[in-house]
Short mmCIF file of C-alpha atoms in Angstrom, two decimals:
data_model
loop_
_atom_site.label_atom_id
_atom_site.label_comp_id
_atom_site.label_asym_id
_atom_site.label_seq_id
_atom_site.Cartn_x
_atom_site.Cartn_y
_atom_site.Cartn_z
CA MET Z 1 136.79 93.03 3.91
CA LEU Z 2 139.89 90.70 4.46
CA GLU Z 3 142.97 92.13 5.71
CA LEU Z 4 145.28 91.07 8.51
CA ARG Z 5 148.99 91.59 9.13
CA GLU Z 6 151.32 88.72 8.90
CA GLY Z 7 152.25 86.56 11.89
CA SER Z 8 149.34 88.27 14.13
CA CYS Z 9 146.34 86.62 15.31
CA TYR Z 10 142.67 86.88 14.22
CA PRO Z 11 140.48 89.80 15.57
CA LYS Z 12 138.67 89.13 18.88
CA ALA Z 13 135.30 89.04 17.38
CA LEU Z 14 136.74 86.34 14.54
CA VAL Z 15 138.40 84.57 17.50
CA GLY Z 16 135.11 84.46 19.51
CA VAL Z 17 133.54 82.78 16.29
CA ASN Z 18 135.82 80.32 15.43
CA VAL Z 19 135.85 78.93 19.02
CA GLY Z 20 131.83 79.15 19.08
CA LEU Z 21 131.62 77.43 15.43
CA ALA Z 22 134.31 74.56 16.82
CA CYS Z 23 132.23 73.91 19.84
CA VAL Z 24 129.02 73.81 17.81
CA ASP Z 25 130.26 71.22 15.43
CA GLY Z 26 132.27 69.30 17.99
CA VAL Z 27 128.86 68.79 19.83
CA ILE Z 28 127.24 67.83 16.78
CA ALA Z 29 129.97 65.61 16.06
CA ALA Z 30 129.75 63.67 19.52
CA LEU Z 31 126.18 63.71 19.54
CA ALA Z 32 125.79 61.82 16.22
CA PHE Z 33 129.06 59.33 17.11
CA CYS Z 34 127.25 58.28 20.35
CA GLN Z 35 123.85 57.80 18.81
CA LEU Z 36 125.38 55.93 16.37
CA MET Z 37 127.16 53.34 19.09
CA ARG Z 38 123.38 53.37 20.47
CA ILE Z 39 121.82 52.30 17.34
CA HIS Z 40 124.13 49.59 16.50
CA SER Z 41 123.97 48.20 19.80
CA ARG Z 42 120.39 47.60 19.02
CA ASN Z 43 120.70 45.99 15.58
CA SER Z 44 124.29 44.97 15.07
CA GLN Z 45 122.99 42.06 13.07
CA LEU Z 46 121.36 44.20 10.30
CA GLY Z 47 125.08 45.78 9.23
CA TRP Z 48 124.96 49.74 8.06
CA THR Z 49 121.47 50.73 7.46
CA ARG Z 50 120.57 53.94 6.20
CA GLN Z 51 120.47 55.72 9.74
CA LYS Z 52 123.82 54.25 10.56
CA VAL Z 53 125.52 55.98 7.59
CA PHE Z 54 123.80 59.18 8.08
CA HIS Z 55 124.97 59.53 11.49
CA LEU Z 56 128.57 58.54 10.35
CA MET Z 57 128.60 60.73 7.59
CA ILE Z 58 127.33 63.81 9.51
CA GLY Z 59 129.54 62.90 12.48
CA SER Z 60 132.77 62.82 10.49
CA SER Z 61 131.78 66.21 8.60
CA ASN Z 62 131.32 67.91 11.60
CA LEU Z 63 134.39 66.43 13.38
CA GLY Z 64 136.14 67.51 10.23
CA TYR Z 65 134.80 71.10 10.56
CA PHE Z 66 136.24 70.80 14.11
CA PHE Z 67 139.56 70.50 13.52
CA TYR Z 68 139.42 72.96 11.02
CA PHE Z 69 138.38 75.88 13.20
CA VAL Z 70 140.92 74.84 15.80
CA LEU Z 71 143.75 74.95 13.11
CA SER Z 72 142.78 77.92 11.67
CA LEU Z 73 143.30 79.54 14.81
CA VAL Z 74 146.46 78.01 15.69
CA ALA Z 75 147.80 78.69 12.26
CA ALA Z 76 147.01 82.29 12.02
CA CYS Z 77 148.56 82.62 15.67
CA LYS Z 78 151.69 80.62 15.06
CA GLY Z 79 152.46 82.12 11.09
CA TRP Z 80 152.05 78.51 9.57
CA LEU Z 81 152.31 79.60 6.07
CA TRP Z 82 152.07 76.15 4.86
CA TRP Z 83 148.57 76.28 6.40
CA SER Z 84 147.44 79.11 3.88
CA ASN Z 85 148.00 76.99 0.98
CA PHE Z 86 147.82 72.99 0.06
CA CYS Z 87 146.84 71.78 3.95
CA GLY Z 88 144.47 74.50 4.86
CA PHE Z 89 142.62 73.76 1.53
CA VAL Z 90 142.13 69.90 2.08
CA VAL Z 91 140.99 70.16 5.81
CA MET Z 92 138.38 72.92 4.47
CA ALA Z 93 137.47 70.96 1.27
CA LEU Z 94 137.06 67.42 3.10
CA PRO Z 95 134.43 67.71 5.49
CA LYS Z 96 132.27 69.83 2.96
CA ILE Z 97 132.46 66.65 0.56
CA LEU Z 98 131.33 64.75 3.40
CA PHE Z 99 128.45 66.80 4.12
CA VAL Z 100 127.26 67.45 0.89
CA ALA Z 101 127.30 63.70 0.07
CA ALA Z 102 125.05 63.15 3.20
CA PHE Z 103 122.50 64.96 1.54
CA PHE Z 104 123.05 63.90 -1.80
CA LEU Z 105 122.58 60.43 -0.52
CA LEU Z 106 119.31 61.49 0.81
CA LEU Z 107 118.25 62.76 -2.76
CA SER Z 108 118.94 59.39 -4.04
CA PHE Z 109 116.65 57.65 -1.68
CA TRP Z 110 113.72 60.35 -2.49
CA ILE Z 111 114.46 59.62 -6.02
CA ASP Z 112 113.85 55.83 -5.50
CA LEU Z 113 110.71 56.50 -3.72
CA CYS Z 114 109.27 58.80 -6.17
CA HIS Z 115 110.22 56.56 -9.03
CA GLN Z 116 109.54 53.12 -7.40
CA SER Z 117 107.09 52.12 -9.48
CA ASN Z 118 108.85 52.47 -12.59
CA ASP Z 119 112.10 50.81 -11.29
CA ASP Z 120 110.58 47.57 -10.11
CA ASP Z 121 112.56 45.46 -12.55
CA GLU Z 122 115.58 47.86 -12.66
CA ASP Z 123 117.68 46.45 -9.57
CA GLU Z 124 116.76 42.73 -9.05
CA GLY Z 125 115.20 42.30 -5.96
CA TYR Z 126 116.37 45.61 -4.28
CA CYS Z 127 113.76 47.84 -2.60
CA PRO Z 128 114.45 51.23 -1.93
CA ARG Z 129 112.80 51.03 1.26
CA GLU Z 130 115.05 48.55 2.61
CA ALA Z 131 117.88 49.11 4.56
CA LEU Z 132 120.45 51.44 2.80
CA LEU Z 133 123.39 49.12 3.02
CA GLU Z 134 122.32 45.47 3.50
CA LYS Z 135 124.74 42.82 4.40
CA ARG Z 136 124.19 39.08 3.15
CA ARG Z 137 123.68 36.12 5.76
CA THR Z 138 126.27 35.77 7.81
CA ASP Z 139 127.39 32.80 10.56
CA SER Z 140 125.71 33.76 13.87
CA ASN Z 141 129.25 33.22 15.44
CA THR Z 142 130.79 36.10 13.33
CA ASN Z 143 132.53 38.37 15.46
CA GLY Z 144 130.81 41.46 15.91
CA CYS Z 145 133.54 44.07 14.88
CA ARG Z 146 133.93 42.44 11.92
CA ARG Z 147 130.10 42.88 11.17
CA CYS Z 148 130.38 46.42 12.10
CA PHE Z 149 133.26 47.58 9.96
CA SER Z 150 133.57 44.53 6.79
CA PHE Z 151 132.02 46.29 3.84
CA TRP Z 152 133.06 43.62 1.17
CA ALA Z 153 129.34 41.68 1.41
CA ILE Z 154 127.78 45.16 1.41
CA ARG Z 155 125.10 45.72 -1.32
CA THR Z 156 123.60 48.87 -2.57
CA GLY Z 157 121.14 50.22 -5.16
CA SER Z 158 122.01 51.71 -8.42
CA ARG Z 159 121.49 55.22 -7.35
CA GLN Z 160 123.23 54.84 -3.93
CA ARG Z 161 126.22 53.39 -6.31
CA ILE Z 162 126.10 56.99 -8.38
CA VAL Z 163 126.46 58.62 -5.04
CA ILE Z 164 129.48 56.92 -4.15
CA LEU Z 165 130.93 57.27 -7.76
CA VAL Z 166 130.16 61.24 -7.71
CA THR Z 167 131.91 61.37 -4.21
CA VAL Z 168 134.90 59.73 -5.32
CA ILE Z 169 135.28 61.65 -8.50
CA VAL Z 170 134.97 64.82 -6.11
CA PHE Z 171 137.53 63.79 -3.83
CA ALA Z 172 140.16 63.23 -6.55
CA ILE Z 173 139.06 66.92 -8.03
CA MET Z 174 139.70 68.35 -4.73
CA ILE Z 175 143.06 66.19 -4.26
CA ALA Z 176 144.15 67.63 -7.89
CA CYS Z 177 143.49 71.17 -6.63
CA ALA Z 178 145.43 70.66 -3.80
CA VAL Z 179 148.46 69.37 -5.93
CA LEU Z 180 147.95 72.37 -8.27
CA ILE Z 181 147.77 75.00 -5.02
CA TRP Z 182 151.18 72.94 -3.64
CA ILE Z 183 152.69 73.63 -6.83
CA GLY Z 184 151.42 77.22 -7.48
CA MET Z 185 153.35 77.91 -4.08
CA GLY Z 186 156.69 78.01 -6.43
CA LYS Z 187 157.51 80.17 -8.94
CA ASN Z 188 155.42 79.45 -11.64
CA PRO Z 189 152.49 80.74 -14.03
CA ILE Z 190 149.90 78.80 -11.52
CA ASP Z 191 147.77 81.08 -9.19
CA SER Z 192 146.91 78.92 -5.89
CA GLU Z 193 144.15 81.41 -4.66
CA VAL Z 194 142.60 81.15 -8.38
CA VAL Z 195 142.48 77.30 -7.95
CA ALA Z 196 140.90 77.60 -4.66
CA GLN Z 197 138.45 80.28 -5.52
CA VAL Z 198 137.36 78.13 -8.87
CA TYR Z 199 136.93 75.04 -6.90
CA VAL Z 200 134.86 76.50 -4.21
CA ASP Z 201 132.62 78.58 -6.87
CA LEU Z 202 132.05 75.01 -8.82
CA PHE Z 203 131.63 73.51 -5.55
CA ALA Z 204 128.76 76.35 -4.56
CA ILE Z 205 127.04 75.83 -7.97
CA ALA Z 206 126.65 71.80 -7.33
CA VAL Z 207 125.42 72.46 -3.52
CA LEU Z 208 122.59 75.22 -5.02
CA LEU Z 209 121.52 72.42 -7.49
CA LEU Z 210 121.58 69.83 -4.88
CA GLY Z 211 119.25 72.00 -2.81
CA GLY Z 212 116.94 72.71 -5.64
CA ALA Z 213 116.52 69.08 -6.45
CA LEU Z 214 115.82 68.15 -2.68
CA ALA Z 215 113.16 70.86 -2.65
CA CYS Z 216 111.34 69.46 -6.14
CA TYR Z 217 111.73 65.61 -5.05
CA GLY Z 218 110.89 66.74 -1.47
CA LEU Z 219 107.85 68.54 -2.77
CA ILE Z 220 106.69 65.22 -4.97
CA LEU Z 221 107.16 63.13 -2.01
CA PHE Z 222 105.12 65.45 0.40
CA LEU Z 223 102.41 65.34 -2.17
CA LYS Z 224 102.59 61.65 -2.79
CA MET Z 225 102.36 61.07 1.20
CA ARG Z 226 99.47 63.25 1.52
CA LYS Z 227 96.98 60.49 -0.19
CA VAL Z 228 98.31 58.11 2.54
CA ARG Z 229 95.90 58.39 5.24
CA SER Z 230 97.74 56.98 8.16
CA GLU Z 231 99.29 58.77 11.57
CA GLN Z 232 102.61 57.62 10.76
CA ALA Z 233 102.56 59.11 7.26
CA SER Z 234 101.50 62.45 8.44
CA SER Z 235 104.66 62.32 10.76
CA GLU Z 236 106.93 61.43 8.06
CA LYS Z 237 105.43 63.65 5.25
CA TRP Z 238 106.20 66.89 7.41
CA LYS Z 239 109.82 65.54 8.04
CA VAL Z 240 110.27 65.24 4.56
CA ALA Z 241 108.93 68.66 4.08
CA GLY Z 242 111.21 70.39 6.94
CA LEU Z 243 114.39 68.48 5.45
CA ALA Z 244 113.33 70.09 2.12
CA ILE Z 245 112.95 73.58 3.49
CA VAL Z 246 116.03 73.27 5.63
CA SER Z 247 118.38 72.50 2.46
CA VAL Z 248 116.90 75.21 0.08
CA VAL Z 249 117.40 77.70 2.69
CA CYS Z 250 120.69 76.61 4.23
CA PHE Z 251 122.18 75.77 0.79
CA THR Z 252 121.03 78.85 -0.96
CA SER Z 253 122.62 81.09 1.75
CA SER Z 254 125.82 79.25 1.80
CA ALA Z 255 126.00 79.10 -2.07
CA ILE Z 256 125.55 83.08 -2.19
CA VAL Z 257 128.08 83.62 0.35
CA THR Z 258 130.73 81.15 -1.32
CA ILE Z 259 129.94 83.06 -4.75
CA SER Z 260 129.54 86.61 -3.63
CA THR Z 261 132.70 86.80 -1.21
CA ASN Z 262 135.74 84.73 -0.56
CA ILE Z 263 134.59 83.75 3.03
CA PRO Z 264 135.46 79.93 2.45
CA LEU Z 265 139.28 81.02 1.47
CA ILE Z 266 139.85 82.86 4.82
CA TYR Z 267 142.52 80.34 5.73
CA TYR Z 268 144.61 82.52 3.20
CA TRP Z 269 145.03 84.88 6.38
CA HIS Z 270 148.40 85.82 5.92
CA GLN Z 271 147.42 87.54 2.56
CA GLU Z 272 144.61 89.52 3.28
CA GLU Z 273 142.90 92.02 5.61
CA ILE Z 274 140.20 91.11 8.20
CA ASP Z 275 137.41 93.27 8.98
CA GLY Z 276 136.28 91.37 12.49
CA VAL Z 277 132.87 91.97 12.71
CA TYR Z 278 131.57 91.82 8.86
CA THR Z 279 133.94 88.46 8.29
CA SER Z 280 132.37 86.95 11.55
CA LEU Z 281 128.90 87.63 10.54
CA LEU Z 282 129.61 86.10 7.20
CA LEU Z 283 131.18 83.03 8.74
CA VAL Z 284 128.10 82.31 10.79
CA LEU Z 285 126.06 82.70 7.79
CA TYR Z 286 128.22 80.24 5.76
CA TYR Z 287 129.69 77.40 8.25
CA PHE Z 288 126.51 77.41 10.71
CA THR Z 289 123.79 77.95 8.83
CA GLY Z 290 125.03 76.48 5.65
CA SER Z 291 125.93 72.89 7.71
CA SER Z 292 125.74 73.00 11.22
CA VAL Z 293 121.88 73.51 10.88
CA PRO Z 294 121.14 71.04 8.43
CA SER Z 295 123.36 68.55 10.20
CA ALA Z 296 121.62 69.28 13.56
CA PHE Z 297 118.03 68.99 11.68
CA VAL Z 298 119.05 65.59 10.39
CA LEU Z 299 120.10 64.30 13.57
CA TRP Z 300 117.14 65.34 14.78
CA VAL Z 301 114.85 63.85 12.28
CA MET Z 302 116.36 60.37 12.75
CA ARG Z 303 116.63 60.47 16.72
CA GLU Z 304 114.57 57.75 17.51
CA LEU Z 305 116.33 54.34 17.99
CA PRO Z 306 115.09 51.18 16.42
CA PRO Z 307 113.40 48.37 18.20
CA PRO Z 308 116.05 45.98 19.85
CA LEU Z 309 117.10 42.64 17.78
CA VAL Z 310 116.36 40.03 19.91
CA ILE Z 311 117.95 36.44 19.04
CA ASN Z 312 116.57 33.65 21.32
CA ARG Z 313 119.48 31.06 20.21
CA GLU Z 314 118.43 28.46 22.77
CA GLN Z 315 115.23 28.42 21.22
CA GLU Z 316 116.64 28.21 17.73
CA THR Z 317 118.69 25.10 18.85
CA ARG Z 318 115.95 23.31 20.11
CA THR Z 319 113.67 24.12 16.97
CA ILE Z 320 117.02 22.71 14.88
CA THR Z 321 116.97 19.34 17.06
CA PHE Z 322 113.32 18.43 15.69
CA ILE Z 323 113.79 18.44 11.97
CA ARG Z 324 114.33 15.42 10.06
CA ASP Z 325 116.67 14.90 7.35
CA ASP Z 326 113.98 14.86 4.76
CA SER Z 327 112.29 17.54 5.77
CA VAL Z 328 112.74 21.25 4.40
CA THR Z 329 115.53 23.42 5.55
CA LEU Z 330 114.54 26.76 7.42
CA PRO Z 331 116.57 29.62 8.01
CA PRO Z 332 117.78 30.54 11.02
CA GLN Z 333 115.84 32.66 13.10
CA SER Z 334 118.60 35.45 13.56
CA TRP Z 335 118.38 35.88 9.99
CA THR Z 336 114.82 35.90 9.78
CA ALA Z 337 114.48 38.42 12.89
CA ALA Z 338 117.15 40.60 10.96
CA THR Z 339 115.44 40.62 7.44
CA SER Z 340 112.28 41.30 9.42
CA MET Z 341 113.56 43.94 11.40
CA SER Z 342 115.24 45.65 8.18
CA ASN Z 343 112.27 45.68 6.19
CA GLN Z 344 109.99 47.01 8.84
CA GLY Z 345 112.22 49.52 9.98
CA SER Z 346 113.00 50.90 6.69
CA ARG Z 347 109.28 51.21 5.74
CA ALA Z 348 108.82 53.22 8.55
CA SER Z 349 110.47 56.09 7.13
CA PRO Z 350 111.59 57.92 3.68
CA ILE Z 351 114.27 59.70 5.36
#
């Protein structure tokens, strides 16, 4: 299937597929970041909500894939031998980690909702229906950029901490494999291609398990939401069902391609021979169906903008003026509005 003369570019069909995939991922990344800015402009007081985090992760993942496809074409035509080892592996693996972490995070919320009654006392005061990342009280004069990019005051649920921990561990494993691949470039027993193949195969198995878990908990959540008689619950349950179905189909097809072929390792272009049409079809199945479609579906499900957060500082100042020294101190309206908005907005959807 794979064969390419060293120093030559990809076949025309493969070049076209790479350009097409790069364009698709570039558009998805641009849409994700634009929507992220629009969401943040409406509720910057809330800090990092789950909607913002998903847009950031999906956008970063697709931006990474965009650079991967562009650099793969340049490396093939320019004959960059270093790309087919350490660098190509890192640029290929990093977007996949971010993509899978986003759906692993989604799974953690579904697990929270399915086991909510059993975990009420587990996280002191933490409710899985609240915003994904909730910041503590901040001064109303705090700089907007600091509120947006300061993570020191973020609080998360226990299962979301597990997601972060697993993502960091997988990233560390990827770096370790990349170092072994780099060492394998020299004269030693380490086979760089075997190391990369073992990594992508194990990762494919993890993706397959993630798809199965999303299907199971998606079904449980769907059945629970069927018991709620409301128009909003009816809409949300079909979003859950759609995400579960898309995840199973796309993740399964991607994992099968990974395990049965060496398509993820196509950046080893100087060692292999490429059948343009067959390889192009597998690339579309692996990248477009396996990552672009789920990413676009998540953005579509989360396309609704939150209601704008309005803070009436003049009214707040007047209210504080008439409070006597011996009266009970009331929280600022900005904090009350932010907390109310966080709870109301997050209860609207399990996504």
